[in-house]
mmCIF file of C-alpha atoms in Angstrom:
data_model
loop_
_atom_site.group_PDB
_atom_site.id
_atom_site.type_symbol
_atom_site.label_atom_id
_atom_site.label_comp_id
_atom_site.label_asym_id
_atom_site.label_seq_id
_atom_site.Cartn_x
_atom_site.Cartn_y
_atom_site.Cartn_z
ATOM 1 C CA UNK A 539 -12.866 -11.940 16.035
ATOM 2 C CA UNK A 540 -12.517 -9.754 13.048
ATOM 3 C CA UNK A 541 -9.653 -7.436 12.249
ATOM 4 C CA UNK A 542 -9.155 -5.149 9.366
ATOM 5 C CA UNK A 543 -6.286 -6.018 6.986
ATOM 6 C CA UNK A 544 -5.645 -3.851 3.965
ATOM 7 C CA UNK A 545 -9.176 -2.554 4.283
ATOM 8 C CA UNK A 546 -10.810 -5.998 4.296
ATOM 9 C CA UNK A 547 -12.617 -7.640 7.203
ATOM 10 C CA UNK A 548 -10.441 -10.571 8.220
ATOM 11 C CA UNK A 549 -11.393 -13.443 10.550
ATOM 12 C CA UNK A 550 -8.811 -14.217 13.133
ATOM 13 C CA UNK A 551 -8.636 -16.632 15.988
ATOM 14 C CA UNK A 552 -6.579 -15.060 18.728
ATOM 15 C CA UNK A 553 -6.321 -17.196 21.890
ATOM 16 C CA UNK A 554 -3.899 -17.582 24.772
ATOM 17 C CA UNK A 555 -0.904 -15.535 25.893
ATOM 18 C CA UNK A 556 2.884 -16.017 25.672
ATOM 19 C CA UNK A 557 5.131 -16.216 22.644
ATOM 20 C CA UNK A 558 3.011 -15.857 19.465
ATOM 21 C CA UNK A 559 2.404 -18.711 17.077
ATOM 22 C CA UNK A 560 0.978 -17.835 13.642
ATOM 23 C CA UNK A 561 -0.949 -20.764 12.017
ATOM 24 C CA UNK A 562 -1.706 -20.491 8.278
ATOM 25 C CA UNK A 563 -4.054 -22.948 6.599
ATOM 26 C CA UNK A 564 -4.464 -23.934 3.042
ATOM 27 C CA UNK A 565 -7.148 -24.913 0.494
ATOM 28 C CA UNK A 566 -10.067 -25.564 1.077
ATOM 29 C CA UNK A 567 -9.675 -24.896 4.722
ATOM 30 C CA UNK A 568 -10.001 -22.119 7.261
ATOM 31 C CA UNK A 569 -8.558 -21.207 10.636
ATOM 32 C CA UNK A 570 -10.746 -24.008 12.022
ATOM 33 C CA UNK A 571 -8.044 -26.541 10.674
ATOM 34 C CA UNK A 572 -5.990 -25.642 13.730
ATOM 35 C CA UNK A 573 -8.605 -25.906 16.415
ATOM 36 C CA UNK A 574 -7.001 -28.946 18.064
ATOM 37 C CA UNK A 575 -3.503 -27.451 18.133
ATOM 38 C CA UNK A 576 -4.863 -24.088 19.481
ATOM 39 C CA UNK A 577 -6.695 -25.894 22.324
ATOM 40 C CA UNK A 578 -3.465 -27.685 23.177
ATOM 41 C CA UNK A 579 -1.031 -24.770 22.967
ATOM 42 C CA UNK A 580 -2.986 -21.682 23.982
ATOM 43 C CA UNK A 581 -2.225 -22.403 27.599
ATOM 44 C CA UNK A 582 1.428 -21.326 27.010
ATOM 45 C CA UNK A 583 1.337 -19.511 23.701
ATOM 46 C CA UNK A 584 -0.603 -16.772 22.029
ATOM 47 C CA UNK A 585 -2.188 -18.672 19.085
ATOM 48 C CA UNK A 586 -3.223 -16.641 15.999
ATOM 49 C CA UNK A 587 -4.953 -18.333 13.089
ATOM 50 C CA UNK A 588 -6.584 -16.256 10.354
ATOM 51 C CA UNK A 589 -8.805 -17.220 7.407
ATOM 52 C CA UNK A 590 -6.605 -16.419 4.385
ATOM 53 C CA UNK A 591 -7.823 -13.500 2.251
ATOM 54 C CA UNK A 592 -10.930 -14.343 0.398
ATOM 55 C CA UNK A 593 -11.266 -17.742 2.225
ATOM 56 C CA UNK A 594 -14.220 -18.706 4.504
ATOM 57 C CA UNK A 595 -15.029 -15.747 6.672
ATOM 58 C CA UNK A 596 -12.338 -13.409 5.451
ATOM 59 C CA UNK A 597 -12.811 -10.783 2.715
ATOM 60 C CA UNK A 598 -10.066 -10.277 0.150
ATOM 61 C CA UNK A 599 -8.566 -6.782 -0.092
ATOM 62 C CA UNK A 600 -9.739 -4.961 -3.115
ATOM 63 C CA UNK A 601 -7.638 -5.856 -6.183
ATOM 64 C CA UNK A 602 -5.688 -8.523 -4.201
ATOM 65 C CA UNK A 603 -3.644 -10.518 -6.782
ATOM 66 C CA UNK A 604 -2.292 -13.418 -4.668
ATOM 67 C CA UNK A 605 1.248 -12.947 -5.782
ATOM 68 C CA UNK A 606 3.908 -14.003 -3.257
ATOM 69 C CA UNK A 607 4.765 -10.309 -2.641
ATOM 70 C CA UNK A 608 1.106 -9.519 -1.924
ATOM 71 C CA UNK A 609 0.727 -12.624 0.258
ATOM 72 C CA UNK A 610 3.826 -11.555 2.298
ATOM 73 C CA UNK A 611 2.553 -8.084 2.692
ATOM 74 C CA UNK A 612 -0.833 -9.404 3.817
ATOM 75 C CA UNK A 613 0.804 -11.440 6.574
ATOM 76 C CA UNK A 614 2.828 -8.411 7.712
ATOM 77 C CA UNK A 615 -0.265 -6.328 7.814
ATOM 78 C CA UNK A 616 -2.264 -8.989 9.573
ATOM 79 C CA UNK A 617 0.355 -9.183 12.347
ATOM 80 C CA UNK A 618 0.287 -5.402 12.634
ATOM 81 C CA UNK A 619 -3.533 -5.470 12.949
ATOM 82 C CA UNK A 620 -3.163 -8.071 15.819
ATOM 83 C CA UNK A 621 -0.544 -5.831 17.449
ATOM 84 C CA UNK A 622 2.210 -8.360 16.946
ATOM 85 C CA UNK A 623 5.419 -6.444 16.583
ATOM 86 C CA UNK A 624 8.009 -9.066 17.537
ATOM 87 C CA UNK A 625 9.006 -12.432 16.157
ATOM 88 C CA UNK A 626 6.553 -15.332 15.813
ATOM 89 C CA UNK A 627 6.663 -19.126 15.535
ATOM 90 C CA UNK A 628 5.199 -19.929 12.127
ATOM 91 C CA UNK A 629 3.261 -23.134 11.364
ATOM 92 C CA UNK A 630 2.017 -23.625 7.821
ATOM 93 C CA UNK A 631 0.065 -26.173 5.842
ATOM 94 C CA UNK A 632 -0.745 -26.499 2.156
ATOM 95 C CA UNK A 633 -1.204 -22.991 0.554
ATOM 96 C CA UNK A 634 -0.465 -21.531 3.921
ATOM 97 C CA UNK A 635 3.002 -22.494 3.079
ATOM 98 C CA UNK A 636 3.822 -20.176 0.234
ATOM 99 C CA UNK A 637 1.837 -17.474 2.122
ATOM 100 C CA UNK A 638 3.763 -17.747 5.239
ATOM 101 C CA UNK A 639 7.220 -18.669 3.735
ATOM 102 C CA UNK A 640 7.136 -15.709 1.387
ATOM 103 C CA UNK A 641 6.634 -13.468 4.380
ATOM 104 C CA UNK A 642 9.296 -15.225 6.447
ATOM 105 C CA UNK A 643 11.827 -15.079 3.586
ATOM 106 C CA UNK A 644 11.288 -11.290 3.520
ATOM 107 C CA UNK A 645 11.352 -10.955 7.240
ATOM 108 C CA UNK A 646 13.755 -13.621 8.681
ATOM 109 C CA UNK A 647 14.393 -11.649 11.888
ATOM 110 C CA UNK A 648 10.647 -11.942 12.613
ATOM 111 C CA UNK A 649 10.671 -15.788 12.636
ATOM 112 C CA UNK A 650 11.408 -17.646 15.920
ATOM 113 C CA UNK A 651 10.920 -21.045 14.358
ATOM 114 C CA UNK A 652 9.340 -22.709 11.393
ATOM 115 C CA UNK A 653 7.085 -25.803 11.094
ATOM 116 C CA UNK A 654 6.074 -26.788 7.540
ATOM 117 C CA UNK A 655 3.316 -29.408 7.314
ATOM 118 C CA UNK A 656 2.507 -30.957 3.908
ATOM 119 C CA UNK A 657 3.476 -27.828 1.944
ATOM 120 C CA UNK A 658 6.132 -26.769 -0.526
ATOM 121 C CA UNK A 659 8.080 -23.641 -1.456
ATOM 122 C CA UNK A 660 10.195 -25.148 -4.249
ATOM 123 C CA UNK A 661 10.330 -24.300 -7.955
ATOM 124 C CA UNK A 662 10.633 -27.951 -9.056
ATOM 125 C CA UNK A 663 7.282 -28.806 -7.583
ATOM 126 C CA UNK A 664 4.646 -29.713 -10.219
ATOM 127 C CA UNK A 665 0.985 -29.060 -9.645
ATOM 128 C CA UNK A 666 -1.418 -31.852 -8.984
ATOM 129 C CA UNK A 667 -4.349 -32.618 -11.349
ATOM 130 C CA UNK A 668 -6.938 -30.304 -9.668
ATOM 131 C CA UNK A 669 -4.496 -27.407 -9.370
ATOM 132 C CA UNK A 670 -3.877 -27.708 -13.113
ATOM 133 C CA UNK A 671 -7.623 -27.628 -13.724
ATOM 134 C CA UNK A 672 -7.984 -24.492 -11.448
ATOM 135 C CA UNK A 673 -5.150 -22.722 -13.298
ATOM 136 C CA UNK A 674 -6.890 -23.171 -16.610
ATOM 137 C CA UNK A 675 -9.271 -20.391 -17.658
ATOM 138 C CA UNK A 676 -12.929 -21.471 -18.121
ATOM 139 C CA UNK A 677 -12.159 -25.073 -17.097
ATOM 140 C CA UNK A 678 -11.407 -23.862 -13.493
ATOM 141 C CA UNK A 679 -14.553 -21.898 -13.369
ATOM 142 C CA UNK A 680 -16.522 -24.910 -14.658
ATOM 143 C CA UNK A 681 -14.909 -27.205 -12.060
ATOM 144 C CA UNK A 682 -15.904 -24.695 -9.231
ATOM 145 C CA UNK A 683 -19.480 -24.618 -10.512
ATOM 146 C CA UNK A 684 -19.722 -28.400 -10.607
ATOM 147 C CA UNK A 685 -18.111 -28.863 -7.095
ATOM 148 C CA UNK A 686 -21.186 -29.770 -5.153
ATOM 149 C CA UNK A 687 -21.194 -31.416 -1.615
ATOM 150 C CA UNK A 688 -21.017 -34.858 -3.050
ATOM 151 C CA UNK A 689 -18.055 -34.130 -5.292
ATOM 152 C CA UNK A 690 -16.300 -32.292 -2.494
ATOM 153 C CA UNK A 691 -16.647 -35.306 -0.085
ATOM 154 C CA UNK A 692 -15.215 -37.600 -2.780
ATOM 155 C CA UNK A 693 -12.137 -35.505 -3.433
ATOM 156 C CA UNK A 694 -11.394 -34.770 0.314
ATOM 157 C CA UNK A 695 -11.664 -38.527 1.019
ATOM 158 C CA UNK A 696 -9.171 -39.105 -1.724
ATOM 159 C CA UNK A 697 -6.814 -36.828 0.076
ATOM 160 C CA UNK A 698 -7.568 -38.421 3.447
ATOM 161 C CA UNK A 699 -9.730 -41.408 4.233
ATOM 162 C CA UNK A 700 -9.582 -40.715 7.961
ATOM 163 C CA UNK A 701 -11.534 -37.373 7.969
ATOM 164 C CA UNK A 702 -15.018 -37.832 9.313
ATOM 165 C CA UNK A 703 -18.113 -36.695 7.306
ATOM 166 C CA UNK A 704 -19.037 -33.972 9.757
ATOM 167 C CA UNK A 705 -15.593 -32.293 9.420
ATOM 168 C CA UNK A 706 -15.781 -32.511 5.690
ATOM 169 C CA UNK A 707 -19.303 -30.999 5.645
ATOM 170 C CA UNK A 708 -18.305 -28.171 7.993
ATOM 171 C CA UNK A 709 -15.439 -27.387 5.612
ATOM 172 C CA UNK A 710 -17.728 -27.429 2.640
ATOM 173 C CA UNK A 711 -20.233 -25.064 4.402
ATOM 174 C CA UNK A 712 -17.540 -22.434 4.717
ATOM 175 C CA UNK A 713 -16.796 -22.358 1.027
ATOM 176 C CA UNK A 714 -18.409 -19.167 -0.276
ATOM 177 C CA UNK A 715 -18.641 -17.994 -3.887
ATOM 178 C CA UNK A 716 -15.897 -15.468 -3.089
ATOM 179 C CA UNK A 717 -13.747 -18.316 -1.805
ATOM 180 C CA UNK A 718 -14.185 -20.283 -5.039
ATOM 181 C CA UNK A 719 -13.027 -17.314 -6.943
ATOM 182 C CA UNK A 720 -10.153 -16.624 -4.530
ATOM 183 C CA UNK A 721 -8.922 -20.276 -5.025
ATOM 184 C CA UNK A 722 -8.707 -19.837 -8.737
ATOM 185 C CA UNK A 723 -6.900 -16.596 -8.364
ATOM 186 C CA UNK A 724 -4.487 -18.039 -5.886
ATOM 187 C CA UNK A 725 -3.506 -20.937 -8.031
ATOM 188 C CA UNK A 726 -3.267 -18.898 -11.201
ATOM 189 C CA UNK A 727 -0.899 -16.483 -9.526
ATOM 190 C CA UNK A 728 1.235 -19.053 -7.808
ATOM 191 C CA UNK A 729 3.542 -20.610 -10.558
ATOM 192 C CA UNK A 730 6.195 -22.840 -8.941
ATOM 193 C CA UNK A 731 8.823 -21.418 -11.406
ATOM 194 C CA UNK A 732 8.313 -18.120 -9.857
ATOM 195 C CA UNK A 733 9.785 -19.476 -6.646
ATOM 196 C CA UNK A 734 13.226 -19.530 -8.223
ATOM 197 C CA UNK A 735 13.629 -15.821 -7.359
ATOM 198 C CA UNK A 736 12.913 -16.638 -3.672
ATOM 199 C CA UNK A 737 15.206 -19.639 -3.312
ATOM 200 C CA UNK A 738 18.334 -17.986 -2.196
ATOM 201 C CA UNK A 739 16.506 -15.969 0.508
ATOM 202 C CA UNK A 740 14.537 -19.033 1.586
ATOM 203 C CA UNK A 741 17.789 -21.054 1.938
ATOM 204 C CA UNK A 742 19.236 -18.328 4.131
ATOM 205 C CA UNK A 743 15.990 -18.441 6.291
ATOM 206 C CA UNK A 744 16.283 -22.254 6.692
ATOM 207 C CA UNK A 745 19.967 -21.900 7.786
ATOM 208 C CA UNK A 746 18.918 -19.247 10.391
ATOM 209 C CA UNK A 747 15.832 -20.507 12.246
ATOM 210 C CA UNK A 748 14.987 -23.803 13.837
ATOM 211 C CA UNK A 749 12.785 -25.959 11.662
ATOM 212 C CA UNK A 750 10.611 -29.011 12.351
ATOM 213 C CA UNK A 751 8.796 -30.759 9.493
ATOM 214 C CA UNK A 752 5.577 -32.801 9.951
ATOM 215 C CA UNK A 753 4.334 -34.864 7.035
ATOM 216 C CA UNK A 754 1.478 -37.188 6.176
ATOM 217 C CA UNK A 755 3.006 -39.563 3.668
ATOM 218 C CA UNK A 756 -0.259 -40.661 1.930
ATOM 219 C CA UNK A 757 -0.684 -37.228 0.411
ATOM 220 C CA UNK A 758 -1.775 -37.531 -3.216
ATOM 221 C CA UNK A 759 -1.049 -33.725 -3.799
ATOM 222 C CA UNK A 760 2.407 -33.384 -2.173
ATOM 223 C CA UNK A 761 4.954 -36.159 -2.484
ATOM 224 C CA UNK A 762 6.666 -37.019 0.763
ATOM 225 C CA UNK A 763 10.131 -36.491 -0.770
ATOM 226 C CA UNK A 764 9.533 -32.760 -0.257
ATOM 227 C CA UNK A 765 9.639 -33.195 3.511
ATOM 228 C CA UNK A 766 13.382 -33.612 3.383
ATOM 229 C CA UNK A 767 13.929 -30.368 1.492
ATOM 230 C CA UNK A 768 13.565 -27.922 4.358
ATOM 231 C CA UNK A 769 17.271 -28.142 5.555
ATOM 232 C CA UNK A 770 16.654 -30.096 8.751
ATOM 233 C CA UNK A 771 16.876 -33.693 9.947
ATOM 234 C CA UNK A 772 14.048 -32.964 12.304
ATOM 235 C CA UNK A 773 11.351 -34.515 10.125
ATOM 236 C CA UNK A 774 8.428 -36.620 11.436
ATOM 237 C CA UNK A 775 6.711 -38.726 8.890
ATOM 238 C CA UNK A 776 3.235 -40.180 9.452
ATOM 239 C CA UNK A 777 3.009 -43.234 7.186
ATOM 240 C CA UNK A 778 -0.678 -43.807 7.668
ATOM 241 C CA UNK A 779 -1.731 -40.167 7.229
ATOM 242 C CA UNK A 780 -2.991 -38.270 4.249
ATOM 243 C CA UNK A 781 -2.899 -34.641 3.321
ATOM 244 C CA UNK A 782 -4.728 -33.104 6.290
ATOM 245 C CA UNK A 783 -2.160 -33.990 8.947
ATOM 246 C CA UNK A 784 -3.252 -31.346 11.555
ATOM 247 C CA UNK A 785 -6.766 -32.901 11.619
ATOM 248 C CA UNK A 786 -5.881 -36.501 10.969
ATOM 249 C CA UNK A 787 -3.066 -36.678 13.589
ATOM 250 C CA UNK A 788 -4.364 -33.904 15.908
ATOM 251 C CA UNK A 789 -2.845 -35.123 19.077
ATOM 252 C CA UNK A 790 0.479 -36.195 17.545
ATOM 253 C CA UNK A 791 0.802 -32.852 15.753
ATOM 254 C CA UNK A 792 -0.178 -30.891 18.946
ATOM 255 C CA UNK A 793 2.358 -32.833 21.112
ATOM 256 C CA UNK A 794 5.083 -32.536 18.544
ATOM 257 C CA UNK A 795 4.481 -28.765 18.293
ATOM 258 C CA UNK A 796 4.509 -28.379 22.025
ATOM 259 C CA UNK A 797 7.806 -30.302 22.522
ATOM 260 C CA UNK A 798 9.508 -28.439 19.720
ATOM 261 C CA UNK A 799 8.361 -24.965 20.724
ATOM 262 C CA UNK A 800 9.024 -25.641 24.370
ATOM 263 C CA UNK A 801 12.562 -26.670 23.332
ATOM 264 C CA UNK A 802 13.061 -23.494 21.576
ATOM 265 C CA UNK A 803 11.942 -21.560 24.691
ATOM 266 C CA UNK A 804 14.258 -23.671 26.868
ATOM 267 C CA UNK A 805 17.210 -23.011 24.482
ATOM 268 C CA UNK A 806 16.584 -19.169 24.588
ATOM 269 C CA UNK A 807 16.382 -19.178 28.381
ATOM 270 C CA UNK A 808 19.571 -21.266 28.663
ATOM 271 C CA UNK A 809 21.432 -18.969 26.272
ATOM 272 C CA UNK A 810 20.265 -15.877 28.235
ATOM 273 C CA UNK A 811 21.373 -17.420 31.526
ATOM 274 C CA UNK A 812 24.767 -18.268 30.091
ATOM 275 C CA UNK A 813 25.228 -14.724 28.909
ATOM 276 C CA UNK A 814 24.338 -13.395 32.421
#
């Protein structure tokens, strides 16, 4: 389905009913990254997964600058467009992390639980090689111009040797000229050092909400040591998994999410019963 967010047509998967889960993908993905998890969880939860602004089937709002403040406002407006007024479970991967975690830091009372998957929100993170290329004027544009299907397959397989060719090709087919420009703007706006101003609020968020971390350890972009930085011992590592954990470990991720989220629901129910 398509909803309007900040005046722009935004693609949104909205399936199931129950407590809402917001899934946010990263680069170079779309809402389709979460298709396995949505199929598994939509029996008991309302699953919402947008294409990020300017990615795949979503337009970017006019003048969108991809700052953390703008990303947080976009998430808030997306939820309003989907008529979600209460709190949500938040599941994020890659660039979906800064997008969703900026919103969650600003709106901690809207967060039921948090599941980071191969993502960071830390000022001491240093960009991987391609991110540095994309952040460089002219060089970034040239790299996007040269990124044909063959080059894309090679890089994705470096990030994960377990993704099949059909999945990689479907992902490539969704990369529009607008998305190539949006990726450059996203990386150029998102300087890790800017996260210093968010660290105090993010720490308070991690102290407030239940957190589970899922991490593919063979990630050439995000070192596995960052998995331990989210203020929880509830961390599950996948030693034989690369960057695209939701796809590579689809069943394991889906089951881990169901167990974690069902546990939160049981805890709320038990707490309510005790108060009665």
